[in-house]
Structure formats: C-alpha cells, structure tokens
Amino acid sequence: EVTGTTIPPLNGQQGPWALFVLHDITKQKKLEAVRKDFVANVSHELRTPLSIIKGYTETLVDGHHDIPGADRDKFLRTIQRHTERLNSLLEDLLTLSRLESINPGLRRESVALSSLIASIIDDYRARPAAAEHQLHFAIDPTVGELLIDPLKVTQVCENLLDNALKYTPKGSHIDVSARIRDQEVEVCIRDNGPGIPADDLPHIFERFYRVDKGRSRDKGGTGLGLSIVKHIIQLHGGRVWVESTLGQGTAFYFSLLVRANG
Ligand code: ADP
C-alpha cells in the first residue's frame, strides 16, 4: 500500500521513518472505514423515507379512483412528513459537509452573548411546542461580548434546545445559563427530562448515534444535531460535553473563549 520513492536512511537510522509510514497507513485505513460507515448510514437513512414515499405514491396513482378521501388525505400527509424528513436530513448533511470543508465559513464578530441567548429564548417562547415547557435563562452579567459567529452559535443553541424540547415530557424545565470560568464562557442547557444512559453518553456526539432510534425519527430527528453542535464549537476553539443522570435530566455544556482585551 505504500507507494512512492524509498525513504533514504537518515544517519543510518531508519526506525522513525518506518514508524511514520505505518502510522500514516493506519490513519488512512481508519479514515476509509469512517467514510464507508458514513455512506452506509446515509444510504440507510435515505432508504426508509424514500420507500414509504414511493409506496404511497404508487398506491395513490394506481388506485386513485377507489381510495376514500380520508385515506387519500392520510397517505398524502405521510408523504409530506417523509419528504420533510428527507429535507432535514439533506440540510443537516450539507451543514456538516460545509463545517468539515477547508473553508467552513466562520464569520466571527463581536456579539453580546446575553442578548443573543435572550433573543433565541424569546423566539422559542413564541413557538407552540415550547409552550408546554418551562423555559428559563440566567446569564452572568460579566460575560459581555465574544468574538463568535452569531448564526452558528445560534444553531448550536437551537439544536440543544430542540433536543431538550423533543426528549422531555410536557411541563419539563429547561434552563439556559452562562458563566465565566477561567478563560472561557461556559454555557449550559439543562433539562429535568428522562436523562441518557451512561453507556450511550460517550457516543452521543457521533453522527447518526441515537439512544432510541424510533423516538428520534418520530420527532423528526436526523441523528446529526449533536455532531453539528460539536463541529461548530470546535471551530470556535471551544469544547462541548454532557452530564446526565437517568430519571433526573441532562445538561449539555459548551465553552467559548473569552474575548481578548477589547
Ligand atoms: P437527533 O436528531 O436524533 O435528535 P442528535 O444528534 O441531536 O440527533 O441527538 C442524538 C441523540 O441524543 C438523540 O437521538 C437522543 O437519543 C439523545 N438526546 C439528545 N439530547 C437529549 C436530551 N436532552 N435528553 C435525552 N436524550 C437526548
């Protein structure tokens, strides 16, 4: 698998060079395995909605005179739901591929984090789905302005809030807080929902990883939300992590660098 010229001995010592080449092959193999996995996952995710859309469309086309109106409406709504699912999947895939490209398009500007979070929460409070939850936020007033891409950090907050809304029952509490810790601002989105099993926690940020596949799909999830969160925060030089206790709730954290003087 190694192509190219033979590596000349360096002061008669070949060891480090041979090691380097081996290391490179392992990395290439790993990348190839990840790519294959990814293609298999995407194909699998596309197949279900496509076959449902195909099946219902064929039924409607073949038997449209005999299908009672109520059934026809039900079929059409199913087609619509699965088309939306395909659309979300495609959007999340494009977002991920942009974030992973050489130019991920990070547009940093000076942003007051408290105003950004306040406006995100306001938007959520106006949504019917959020009316069933208790949404609160508390931002340490010393947090101030950060050099971040406001649209991308908004997407991070939205993905985490969407999850908190999706995976907790009606009436649950969702608290967003931010404070300064060392040289970072730490943002936390905490819910008092069902929590995530300890075995699943190490994998939760992987693409297409879901604790409960059926539930995620029913809620319109693509399994890519947390992967997008991780990429955006890492592009900002920050960290993302999760703490969760079954039956008590989940807290997702992300950190962003405090802006250097002025
Ligand atoms: P999805 O599109 O499935 O929501 P994500 O990457 O956003 O994909 O999340 C991955 C999985 O993590 C979800 O399918 C769900 O099982 C779990 N999860 C995420 N957030 C929460 C939460 N707040 N409470 C419980 N489980 C969660």
PDB file of N, CA and C in Angstrom, residues 6 166 196:
ATOM      1  N   THR A   6      11.612   5.201  -2.221  1.00  0.00           N
ATOM      2  CA  THR A   6      12.121   4.623  -0.974  1.00  0.00           C
ATOM      3  C   THR A   6      12.679   5.758  -0.120  1.00  0.00           C
ATOM      4  N   LYS A 166     -37.638  18.039  22.530  1.00  0.00           N
ATOM      5  CA  LYS A 166     -38.063  16.766  21.906  1.00  0.00           C
ATOM      6  C   LYS A 166     -38.072  15.614  22.896  1.00  0.00           C
ATOM      7  N   ILE A 196     -29.937  10.346  29.872  1.00  0.00           N
ATOM      8  CA  ILE A 196     -29.328   9.476  28.850  1.00  0.00           C
ATOM      9  C   ILE A 196     -28.538   8.386  29.579  1.00  0.00           C
TER      10      ILE A 196
END
